[in-house]
GROMACS .gro file of N, CA and C in nm:
model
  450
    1UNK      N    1   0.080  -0.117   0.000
    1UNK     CA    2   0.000   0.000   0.000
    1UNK      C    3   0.085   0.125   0.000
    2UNK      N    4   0.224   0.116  -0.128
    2UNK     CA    5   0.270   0.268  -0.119
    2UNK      C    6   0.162   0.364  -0.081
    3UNK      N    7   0.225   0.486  -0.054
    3UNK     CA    8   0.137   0.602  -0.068
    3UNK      C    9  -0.005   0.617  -0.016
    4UNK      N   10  -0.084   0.501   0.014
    4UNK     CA   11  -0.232   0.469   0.047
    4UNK      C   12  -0.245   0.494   0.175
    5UNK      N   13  -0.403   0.502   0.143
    5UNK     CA   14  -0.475   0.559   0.339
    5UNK      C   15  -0.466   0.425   0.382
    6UNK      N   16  -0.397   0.394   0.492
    6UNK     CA   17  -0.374   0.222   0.536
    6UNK      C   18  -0.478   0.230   0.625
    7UNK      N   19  -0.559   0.366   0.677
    7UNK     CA   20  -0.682   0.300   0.757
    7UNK      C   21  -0.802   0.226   0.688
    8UNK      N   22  -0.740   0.166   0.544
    8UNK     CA   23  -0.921   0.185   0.459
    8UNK      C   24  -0.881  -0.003   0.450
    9UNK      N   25  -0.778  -0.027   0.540
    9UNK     CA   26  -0.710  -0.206   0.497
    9UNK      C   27  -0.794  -0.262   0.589
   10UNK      N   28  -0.832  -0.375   0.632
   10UNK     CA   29  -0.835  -0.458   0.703
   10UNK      C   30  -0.764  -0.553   0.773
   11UNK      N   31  -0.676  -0.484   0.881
   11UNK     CA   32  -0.555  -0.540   0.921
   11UNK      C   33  -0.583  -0.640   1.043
   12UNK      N   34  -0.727  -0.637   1.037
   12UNK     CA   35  -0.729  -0.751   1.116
   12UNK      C   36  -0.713  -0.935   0.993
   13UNK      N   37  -0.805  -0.869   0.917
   13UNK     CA   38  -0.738  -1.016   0.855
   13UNK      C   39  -0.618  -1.038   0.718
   14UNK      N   40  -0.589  -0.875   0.715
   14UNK     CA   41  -0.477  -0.874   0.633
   14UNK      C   42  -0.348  -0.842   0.719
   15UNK      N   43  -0.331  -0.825   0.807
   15UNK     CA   44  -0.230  -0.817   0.898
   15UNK      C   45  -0.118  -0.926   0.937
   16UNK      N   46  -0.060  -0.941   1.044
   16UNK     CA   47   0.006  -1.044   1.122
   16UNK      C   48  -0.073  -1.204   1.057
   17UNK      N   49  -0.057  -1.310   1.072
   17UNK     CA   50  -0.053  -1.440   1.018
   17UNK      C   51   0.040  -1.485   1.142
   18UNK      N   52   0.001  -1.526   1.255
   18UNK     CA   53   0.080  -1.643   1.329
   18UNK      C   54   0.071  -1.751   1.227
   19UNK      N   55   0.209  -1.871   1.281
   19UNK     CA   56   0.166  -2.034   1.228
   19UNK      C   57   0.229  -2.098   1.371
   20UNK      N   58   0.129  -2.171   1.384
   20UNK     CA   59   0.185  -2.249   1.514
   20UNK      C   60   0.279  -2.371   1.464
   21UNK      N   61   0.348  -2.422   1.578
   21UNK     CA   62   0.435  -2.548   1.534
   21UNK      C   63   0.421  -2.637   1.493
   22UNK      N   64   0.259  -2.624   1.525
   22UNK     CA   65   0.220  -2.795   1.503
   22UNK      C   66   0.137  -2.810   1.380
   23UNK      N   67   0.129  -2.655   1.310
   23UNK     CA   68   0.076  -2.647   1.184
   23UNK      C   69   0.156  -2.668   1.054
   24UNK      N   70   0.284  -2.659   1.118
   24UNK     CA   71   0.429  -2.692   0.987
   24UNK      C   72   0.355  -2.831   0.936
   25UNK      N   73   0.378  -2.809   0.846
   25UNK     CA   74   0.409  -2.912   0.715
   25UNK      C   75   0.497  -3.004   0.616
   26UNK      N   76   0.520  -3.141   0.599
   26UNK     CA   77   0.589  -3.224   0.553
   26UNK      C   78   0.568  -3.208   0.407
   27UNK      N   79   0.459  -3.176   0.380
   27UNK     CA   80   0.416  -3.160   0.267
   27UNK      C   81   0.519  -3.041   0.163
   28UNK      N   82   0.612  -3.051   0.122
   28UNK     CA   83   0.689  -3.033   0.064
   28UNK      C   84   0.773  -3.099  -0.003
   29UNK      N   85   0.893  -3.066  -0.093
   29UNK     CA   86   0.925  -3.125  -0.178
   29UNK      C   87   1.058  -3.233  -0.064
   30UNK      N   88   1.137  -3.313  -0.063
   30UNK     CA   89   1.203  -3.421  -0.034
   30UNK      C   90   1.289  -3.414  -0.038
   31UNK      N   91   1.403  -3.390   0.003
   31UNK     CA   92   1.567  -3.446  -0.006
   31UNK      C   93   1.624  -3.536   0.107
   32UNK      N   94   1.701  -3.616   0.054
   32UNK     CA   95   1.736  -3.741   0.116
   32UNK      C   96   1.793  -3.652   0.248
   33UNK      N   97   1.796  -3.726   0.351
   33UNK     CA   98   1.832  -3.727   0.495
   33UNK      C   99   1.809  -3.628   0.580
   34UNK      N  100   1.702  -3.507   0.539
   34UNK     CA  101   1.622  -3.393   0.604
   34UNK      C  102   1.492  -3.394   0.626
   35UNK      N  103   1.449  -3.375   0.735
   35UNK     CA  104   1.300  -3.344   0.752
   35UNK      C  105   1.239  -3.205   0.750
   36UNK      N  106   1.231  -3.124   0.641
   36UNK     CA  107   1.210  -3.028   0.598
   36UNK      C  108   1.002  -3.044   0.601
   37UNK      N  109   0.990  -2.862   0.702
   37UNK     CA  110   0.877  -2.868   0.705
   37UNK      C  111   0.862  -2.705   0.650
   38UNK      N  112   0.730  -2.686   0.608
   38UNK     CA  113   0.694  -2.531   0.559
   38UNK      C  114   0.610  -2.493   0.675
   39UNK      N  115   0.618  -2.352   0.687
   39UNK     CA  116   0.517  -2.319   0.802
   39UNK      C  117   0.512  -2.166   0.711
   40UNK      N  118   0.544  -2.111   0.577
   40UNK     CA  119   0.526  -1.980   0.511
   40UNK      C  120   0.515  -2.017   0.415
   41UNK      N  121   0.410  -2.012   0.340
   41UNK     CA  122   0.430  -2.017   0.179
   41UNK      C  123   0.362  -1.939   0.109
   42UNK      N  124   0.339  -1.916  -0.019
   42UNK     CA  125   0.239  -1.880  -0.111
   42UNK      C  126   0.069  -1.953  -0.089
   43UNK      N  127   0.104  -2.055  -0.133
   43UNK     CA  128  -0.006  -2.122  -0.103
   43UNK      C  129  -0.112  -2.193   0.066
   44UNK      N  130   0.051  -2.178   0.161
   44UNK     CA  131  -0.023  -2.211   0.257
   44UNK      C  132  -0.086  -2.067   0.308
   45UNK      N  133  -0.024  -1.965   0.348
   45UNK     CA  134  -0.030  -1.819   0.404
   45UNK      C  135  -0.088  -1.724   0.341
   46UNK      N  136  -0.064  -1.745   0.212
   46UNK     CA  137  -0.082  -1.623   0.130
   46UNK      C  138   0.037  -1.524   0.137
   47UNK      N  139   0.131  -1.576   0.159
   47UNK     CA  140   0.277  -1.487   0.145
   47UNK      C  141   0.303  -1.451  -0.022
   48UNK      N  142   0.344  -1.321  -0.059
   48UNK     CA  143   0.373  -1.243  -0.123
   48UNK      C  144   0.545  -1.289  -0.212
   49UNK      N  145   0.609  -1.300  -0.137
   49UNK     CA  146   0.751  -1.260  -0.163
   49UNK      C  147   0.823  -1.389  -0.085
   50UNK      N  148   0.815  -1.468   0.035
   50UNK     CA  149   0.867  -1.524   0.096
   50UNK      C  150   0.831  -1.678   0.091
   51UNK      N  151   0.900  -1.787   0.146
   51UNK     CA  152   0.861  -1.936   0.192
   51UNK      C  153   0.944  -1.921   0.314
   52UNK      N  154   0.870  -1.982   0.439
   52UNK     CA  155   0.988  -2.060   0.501
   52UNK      C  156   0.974  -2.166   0.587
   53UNK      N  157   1.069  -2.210   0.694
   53UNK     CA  158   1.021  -2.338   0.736
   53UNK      C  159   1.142  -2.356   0.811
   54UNK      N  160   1.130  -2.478   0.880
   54UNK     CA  161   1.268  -2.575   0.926
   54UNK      C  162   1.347  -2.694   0.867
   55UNK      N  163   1.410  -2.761   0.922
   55UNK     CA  164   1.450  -2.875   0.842
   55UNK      C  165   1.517  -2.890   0.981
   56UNK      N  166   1.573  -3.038   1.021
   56UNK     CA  167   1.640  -3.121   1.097
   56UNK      C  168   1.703  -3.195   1.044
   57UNK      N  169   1.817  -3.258   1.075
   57UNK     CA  170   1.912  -3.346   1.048
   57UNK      C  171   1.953  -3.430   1.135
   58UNK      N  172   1.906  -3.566   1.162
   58UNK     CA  173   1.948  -3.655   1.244
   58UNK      C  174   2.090  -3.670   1.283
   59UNK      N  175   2.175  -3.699   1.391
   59UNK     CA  176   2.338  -3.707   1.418
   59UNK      C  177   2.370  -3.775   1.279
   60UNK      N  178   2.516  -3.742   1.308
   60UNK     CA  179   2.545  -3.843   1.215
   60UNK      C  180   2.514  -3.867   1.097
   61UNK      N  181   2.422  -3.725   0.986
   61UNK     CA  182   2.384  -3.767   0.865
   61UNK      C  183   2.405  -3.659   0.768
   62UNK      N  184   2.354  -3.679   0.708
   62UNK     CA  185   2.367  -3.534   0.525
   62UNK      C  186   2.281  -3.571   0.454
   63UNK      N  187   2.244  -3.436   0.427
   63UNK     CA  188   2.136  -3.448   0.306
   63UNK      C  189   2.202  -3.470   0.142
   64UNK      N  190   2.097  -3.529   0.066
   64UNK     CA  191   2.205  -3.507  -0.083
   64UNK      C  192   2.229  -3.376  -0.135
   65UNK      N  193   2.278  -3.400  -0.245
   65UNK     CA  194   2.350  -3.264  -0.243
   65UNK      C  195   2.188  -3.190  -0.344
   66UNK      N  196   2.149  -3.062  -0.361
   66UNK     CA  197   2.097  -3.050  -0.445
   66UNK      C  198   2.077  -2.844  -0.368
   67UNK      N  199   2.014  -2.813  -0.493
   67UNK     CA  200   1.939  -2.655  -0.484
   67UNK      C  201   1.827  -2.610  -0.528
   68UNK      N  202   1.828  -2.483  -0.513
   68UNK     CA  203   1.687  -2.396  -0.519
   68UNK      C  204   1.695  -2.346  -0.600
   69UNK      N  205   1.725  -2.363  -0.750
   69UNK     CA  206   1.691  -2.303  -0.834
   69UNK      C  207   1.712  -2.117  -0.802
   70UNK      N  208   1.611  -2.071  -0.880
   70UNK     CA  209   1.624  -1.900  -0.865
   70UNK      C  210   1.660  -1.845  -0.734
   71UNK      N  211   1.603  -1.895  -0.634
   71UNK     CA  212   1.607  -1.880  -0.468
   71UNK      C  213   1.696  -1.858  -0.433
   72UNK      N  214   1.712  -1.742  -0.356
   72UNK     CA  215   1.813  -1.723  -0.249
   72UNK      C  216   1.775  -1.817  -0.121
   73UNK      N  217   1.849  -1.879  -0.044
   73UNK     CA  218   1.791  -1.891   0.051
   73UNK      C  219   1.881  -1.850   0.196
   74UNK      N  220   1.810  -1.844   0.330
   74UNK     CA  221   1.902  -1.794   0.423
   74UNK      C  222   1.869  -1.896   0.542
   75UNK      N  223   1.979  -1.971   0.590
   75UNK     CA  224   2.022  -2.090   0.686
   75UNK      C  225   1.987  -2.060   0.821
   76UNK      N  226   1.948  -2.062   0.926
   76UNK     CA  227   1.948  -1.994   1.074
   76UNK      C  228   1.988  -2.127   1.161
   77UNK      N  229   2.121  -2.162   1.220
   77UNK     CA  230   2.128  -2.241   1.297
   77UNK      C  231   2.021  -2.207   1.446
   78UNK      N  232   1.962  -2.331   1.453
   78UNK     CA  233   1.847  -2.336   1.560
   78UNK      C  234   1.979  -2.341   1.723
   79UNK      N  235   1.997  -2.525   1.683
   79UNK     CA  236   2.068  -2.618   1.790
   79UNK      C  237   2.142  -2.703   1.679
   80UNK      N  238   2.283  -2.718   1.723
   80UNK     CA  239   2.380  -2.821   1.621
   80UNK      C  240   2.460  -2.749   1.604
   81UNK      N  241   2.569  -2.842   1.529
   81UNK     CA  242   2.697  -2.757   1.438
   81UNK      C  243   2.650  -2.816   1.299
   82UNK      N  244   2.647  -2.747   1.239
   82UNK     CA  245   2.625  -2.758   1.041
   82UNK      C  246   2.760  -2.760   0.976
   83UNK      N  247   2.769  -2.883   0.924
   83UNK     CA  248   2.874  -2.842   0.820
   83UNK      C  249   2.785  -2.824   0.680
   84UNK      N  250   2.868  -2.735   0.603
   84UNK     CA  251   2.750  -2.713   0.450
   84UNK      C  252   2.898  -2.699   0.438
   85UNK      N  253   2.865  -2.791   0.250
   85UNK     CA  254   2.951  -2.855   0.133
   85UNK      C  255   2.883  -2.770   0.038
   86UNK      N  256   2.951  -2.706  -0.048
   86UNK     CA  257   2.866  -2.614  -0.167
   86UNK      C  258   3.003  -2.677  -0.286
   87UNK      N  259   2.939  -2.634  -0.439
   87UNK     CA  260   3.027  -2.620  -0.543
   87UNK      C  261   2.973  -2.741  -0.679
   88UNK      N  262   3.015  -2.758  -0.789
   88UNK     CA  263   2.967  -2.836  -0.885
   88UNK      C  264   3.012  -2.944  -0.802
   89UNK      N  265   3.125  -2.971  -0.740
   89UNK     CA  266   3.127  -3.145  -0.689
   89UNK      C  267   3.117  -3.101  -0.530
   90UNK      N  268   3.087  -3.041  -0.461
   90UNK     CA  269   3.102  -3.027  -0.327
   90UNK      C  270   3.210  -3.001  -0.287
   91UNK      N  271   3.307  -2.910  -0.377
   91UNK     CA  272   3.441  -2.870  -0.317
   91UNK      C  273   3.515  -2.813  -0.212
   92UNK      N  274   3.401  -2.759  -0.108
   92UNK     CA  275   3.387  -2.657  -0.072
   92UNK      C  276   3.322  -2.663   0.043
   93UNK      N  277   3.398  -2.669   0.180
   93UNK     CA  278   3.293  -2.675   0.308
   93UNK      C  279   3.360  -2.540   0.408
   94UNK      N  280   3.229  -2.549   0.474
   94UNK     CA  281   3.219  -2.451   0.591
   94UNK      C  282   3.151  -2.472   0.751
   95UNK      N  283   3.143  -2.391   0.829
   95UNK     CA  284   3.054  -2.503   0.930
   95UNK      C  285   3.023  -2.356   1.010
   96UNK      N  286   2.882  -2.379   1.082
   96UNK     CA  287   2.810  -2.270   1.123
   96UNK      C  288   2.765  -2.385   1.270
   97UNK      N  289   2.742  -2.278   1.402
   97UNK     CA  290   2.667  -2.345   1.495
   97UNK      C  291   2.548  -2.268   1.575
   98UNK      N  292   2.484  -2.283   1.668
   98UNK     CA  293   2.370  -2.257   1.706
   98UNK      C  294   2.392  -2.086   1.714
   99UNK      N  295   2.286  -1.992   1.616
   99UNK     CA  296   2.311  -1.878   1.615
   99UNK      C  297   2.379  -1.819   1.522
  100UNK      N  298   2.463  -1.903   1.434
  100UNK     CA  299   2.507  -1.884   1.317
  100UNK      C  300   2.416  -1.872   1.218
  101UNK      N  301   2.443  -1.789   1.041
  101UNK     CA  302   2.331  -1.837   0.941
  101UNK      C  303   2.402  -1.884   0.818
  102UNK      N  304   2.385  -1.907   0.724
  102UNK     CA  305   2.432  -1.960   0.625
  102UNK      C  306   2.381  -1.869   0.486
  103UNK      N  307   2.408  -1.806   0.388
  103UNK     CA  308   2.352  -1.745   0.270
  103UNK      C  309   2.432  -1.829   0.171
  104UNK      N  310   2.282  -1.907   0.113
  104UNK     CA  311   2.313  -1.986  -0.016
  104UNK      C  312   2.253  -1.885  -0.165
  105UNK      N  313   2.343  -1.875  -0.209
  105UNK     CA  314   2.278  -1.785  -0.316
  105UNK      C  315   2.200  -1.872  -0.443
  106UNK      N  316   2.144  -1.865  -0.482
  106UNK     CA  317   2.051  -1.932  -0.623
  106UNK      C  318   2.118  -2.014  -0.705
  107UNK      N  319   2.109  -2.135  -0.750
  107UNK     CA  320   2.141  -2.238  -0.804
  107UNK      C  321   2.284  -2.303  -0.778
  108UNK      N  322   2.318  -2.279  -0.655
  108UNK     CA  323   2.454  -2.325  -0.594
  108UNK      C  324   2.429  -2.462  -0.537
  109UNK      N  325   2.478  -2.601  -0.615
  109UNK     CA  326   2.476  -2.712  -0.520
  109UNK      C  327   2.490  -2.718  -0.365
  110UNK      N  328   2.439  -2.796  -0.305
  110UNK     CA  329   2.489  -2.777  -0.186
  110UNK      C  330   2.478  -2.913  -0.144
  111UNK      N  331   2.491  -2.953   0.049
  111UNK     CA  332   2.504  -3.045   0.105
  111UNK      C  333   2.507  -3.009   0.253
  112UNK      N  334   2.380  -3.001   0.319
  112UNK     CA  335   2.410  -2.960   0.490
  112UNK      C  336   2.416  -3.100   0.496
  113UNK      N  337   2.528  -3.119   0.662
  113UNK     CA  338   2.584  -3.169   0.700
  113UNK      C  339   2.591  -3.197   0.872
  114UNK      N  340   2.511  -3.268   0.903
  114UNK     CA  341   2.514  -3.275   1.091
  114UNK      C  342   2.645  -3.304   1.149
  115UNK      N  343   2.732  -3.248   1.196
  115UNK     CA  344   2.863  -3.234   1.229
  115UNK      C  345   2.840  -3.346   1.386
  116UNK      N  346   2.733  -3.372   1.465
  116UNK     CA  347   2.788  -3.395   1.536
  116UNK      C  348   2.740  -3.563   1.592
  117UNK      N  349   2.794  -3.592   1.631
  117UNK     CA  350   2.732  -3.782   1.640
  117UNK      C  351   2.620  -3.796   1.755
  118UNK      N  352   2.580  -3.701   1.849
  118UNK     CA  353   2.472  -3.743   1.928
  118UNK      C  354   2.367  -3.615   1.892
  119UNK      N  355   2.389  -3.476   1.867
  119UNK     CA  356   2.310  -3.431   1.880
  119UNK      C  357   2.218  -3.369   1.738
  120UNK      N  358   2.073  -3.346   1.716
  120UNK     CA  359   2.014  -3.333   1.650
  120UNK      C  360   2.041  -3.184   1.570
  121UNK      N  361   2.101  -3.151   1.438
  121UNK     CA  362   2.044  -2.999   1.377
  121UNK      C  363   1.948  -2.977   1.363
  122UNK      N  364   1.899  -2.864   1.435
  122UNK     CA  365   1.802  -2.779   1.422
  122UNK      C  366   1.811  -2.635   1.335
  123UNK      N  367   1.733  -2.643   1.250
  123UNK     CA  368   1.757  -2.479   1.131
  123UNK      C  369   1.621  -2.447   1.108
  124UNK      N  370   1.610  -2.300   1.083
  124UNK     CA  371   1.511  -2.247   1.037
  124UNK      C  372   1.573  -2.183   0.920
  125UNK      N  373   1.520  -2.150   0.804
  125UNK     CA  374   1.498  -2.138   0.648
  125UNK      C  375   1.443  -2.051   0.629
  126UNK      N  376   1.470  -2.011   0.532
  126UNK     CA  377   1.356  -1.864   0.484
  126UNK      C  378   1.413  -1.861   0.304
  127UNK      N  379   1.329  -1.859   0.227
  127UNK     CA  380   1.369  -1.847   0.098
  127UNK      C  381   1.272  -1.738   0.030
  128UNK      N  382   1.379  -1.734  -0.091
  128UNK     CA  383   1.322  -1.579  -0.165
  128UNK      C  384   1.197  -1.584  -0.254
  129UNK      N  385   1.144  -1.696  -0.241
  129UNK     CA  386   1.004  -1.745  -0.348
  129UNK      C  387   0.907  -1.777  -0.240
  130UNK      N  388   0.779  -1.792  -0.329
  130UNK     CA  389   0.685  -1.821  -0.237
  130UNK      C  390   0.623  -1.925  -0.225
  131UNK      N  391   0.722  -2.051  -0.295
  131UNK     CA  392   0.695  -2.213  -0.274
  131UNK      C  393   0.819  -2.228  -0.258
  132UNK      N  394   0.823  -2.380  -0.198
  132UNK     CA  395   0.951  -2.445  -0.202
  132UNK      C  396   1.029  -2.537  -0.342
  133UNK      N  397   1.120  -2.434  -0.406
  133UNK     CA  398   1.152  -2.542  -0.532
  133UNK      C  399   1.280  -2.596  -0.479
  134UNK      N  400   1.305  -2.753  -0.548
  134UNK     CA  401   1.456  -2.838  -0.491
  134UNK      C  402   1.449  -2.896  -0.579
  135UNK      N  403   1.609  -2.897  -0.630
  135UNK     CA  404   1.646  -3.007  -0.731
  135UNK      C  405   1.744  -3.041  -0.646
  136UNK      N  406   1.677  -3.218  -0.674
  136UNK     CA  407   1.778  -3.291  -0.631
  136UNK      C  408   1.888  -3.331  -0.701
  137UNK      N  409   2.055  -3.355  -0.720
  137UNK     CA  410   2.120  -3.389  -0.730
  137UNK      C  411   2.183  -3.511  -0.722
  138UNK      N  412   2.137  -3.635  -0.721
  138UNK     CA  413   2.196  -3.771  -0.737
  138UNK      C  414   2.271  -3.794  -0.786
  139UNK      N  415   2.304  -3.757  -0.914
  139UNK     CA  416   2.426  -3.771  -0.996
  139UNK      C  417   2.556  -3.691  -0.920
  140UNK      N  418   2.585  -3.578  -0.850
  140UNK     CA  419   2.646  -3.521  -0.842
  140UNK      C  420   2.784  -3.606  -0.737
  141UNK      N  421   2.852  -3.608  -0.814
  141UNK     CA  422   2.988  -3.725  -0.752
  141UNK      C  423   3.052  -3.589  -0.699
  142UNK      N  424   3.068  -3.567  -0.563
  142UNK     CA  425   3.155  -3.474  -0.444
  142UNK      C  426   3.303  -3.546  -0.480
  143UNK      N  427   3.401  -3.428  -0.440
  143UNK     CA  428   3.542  -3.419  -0.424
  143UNK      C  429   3.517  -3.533  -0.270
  144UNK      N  430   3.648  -3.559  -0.293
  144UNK     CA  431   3.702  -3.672  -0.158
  144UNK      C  432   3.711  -3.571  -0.065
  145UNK      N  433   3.798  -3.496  -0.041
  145UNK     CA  434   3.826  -3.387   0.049
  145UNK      C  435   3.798  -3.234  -0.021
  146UNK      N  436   3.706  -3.202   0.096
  146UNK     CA  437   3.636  -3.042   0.006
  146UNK      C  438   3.764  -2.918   0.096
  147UNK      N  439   3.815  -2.816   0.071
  147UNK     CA  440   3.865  -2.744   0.132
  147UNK      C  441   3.818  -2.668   0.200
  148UNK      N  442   3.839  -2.636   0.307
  148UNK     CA  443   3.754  -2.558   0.391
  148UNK      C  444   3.766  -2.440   0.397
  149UNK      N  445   3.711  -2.340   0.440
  149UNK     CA  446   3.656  -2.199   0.380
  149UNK      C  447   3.617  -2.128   0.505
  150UNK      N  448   3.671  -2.071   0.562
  150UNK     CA  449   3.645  -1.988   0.667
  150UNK      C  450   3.544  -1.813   0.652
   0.00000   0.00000   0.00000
């Protein structure tokens, strides 16, 4: 509403949008070894400009490698240490922990990574579209040793 009389809106039901926790959603697209849920979308919210959501990573695991297409997206360590592998073969690692974020820019392979053997990653997500797009990567054969990147 550039420029507009914002008293003429209805900000009671065009306003604020809580989503409770228990309203997140599985219902999204799949990558191996994440439990990625939406709780912002286009279609669920009526969001404009945004998606977002969580994802978890069991100890001890990684997702395959894959991306978001046009999407920016932005990482928010919840609880955990993250290692993230980026690059055409995964050349390329870094590692973020609780309070840390991660900026994956648009069509950059990737690979989060649960760094630690007992405890669970926790992340919250936020991407620049207003669905969730993922291509998965199966084919994508990673370097043996990625260099690390501070």
């Amino acid at each position: 509403m550039p420029d507009g009389d914002v008293r003429k809106v209805d900000w009671r039901s065009k306003g604020i949008r809580r989503v409770k926790s228990a309203e997140k959603s599985c219902d999204t697209p799949e990558t191996l070894g994440m439990n990625r849920e939406v709780a912002i979308s286009g279609s669920r919210t009526g969001s404009t400009a945004l998606w977002a959501g969580t994802n978890r990573i069991r100890p001890n695991s990684r997702t395959g490698a894959h991306h978001h297409g046009a999407l920016e997206s932005v990482i928010y360590i919840i609880s955990g240490t993250a290692h993230m592998r980026w690059g055409d073969r995964l050349e390329f690692i870094t590692e973020a922990k609780a309070g840390d974020f991660f900026l994956v820019p648009p069509y950059v392979p990737h690979q989060e990574i649960n760094a630690s053997a007992t405890e669970e990653l926790h992340c919250a997500l936020v991407r620049s579209g207003i669905e969730e797009v993922v291509v998965n990567l199966p084919d994508l054969e990673p370097v043996a040793e990625p260099e690390w990147v501070d």
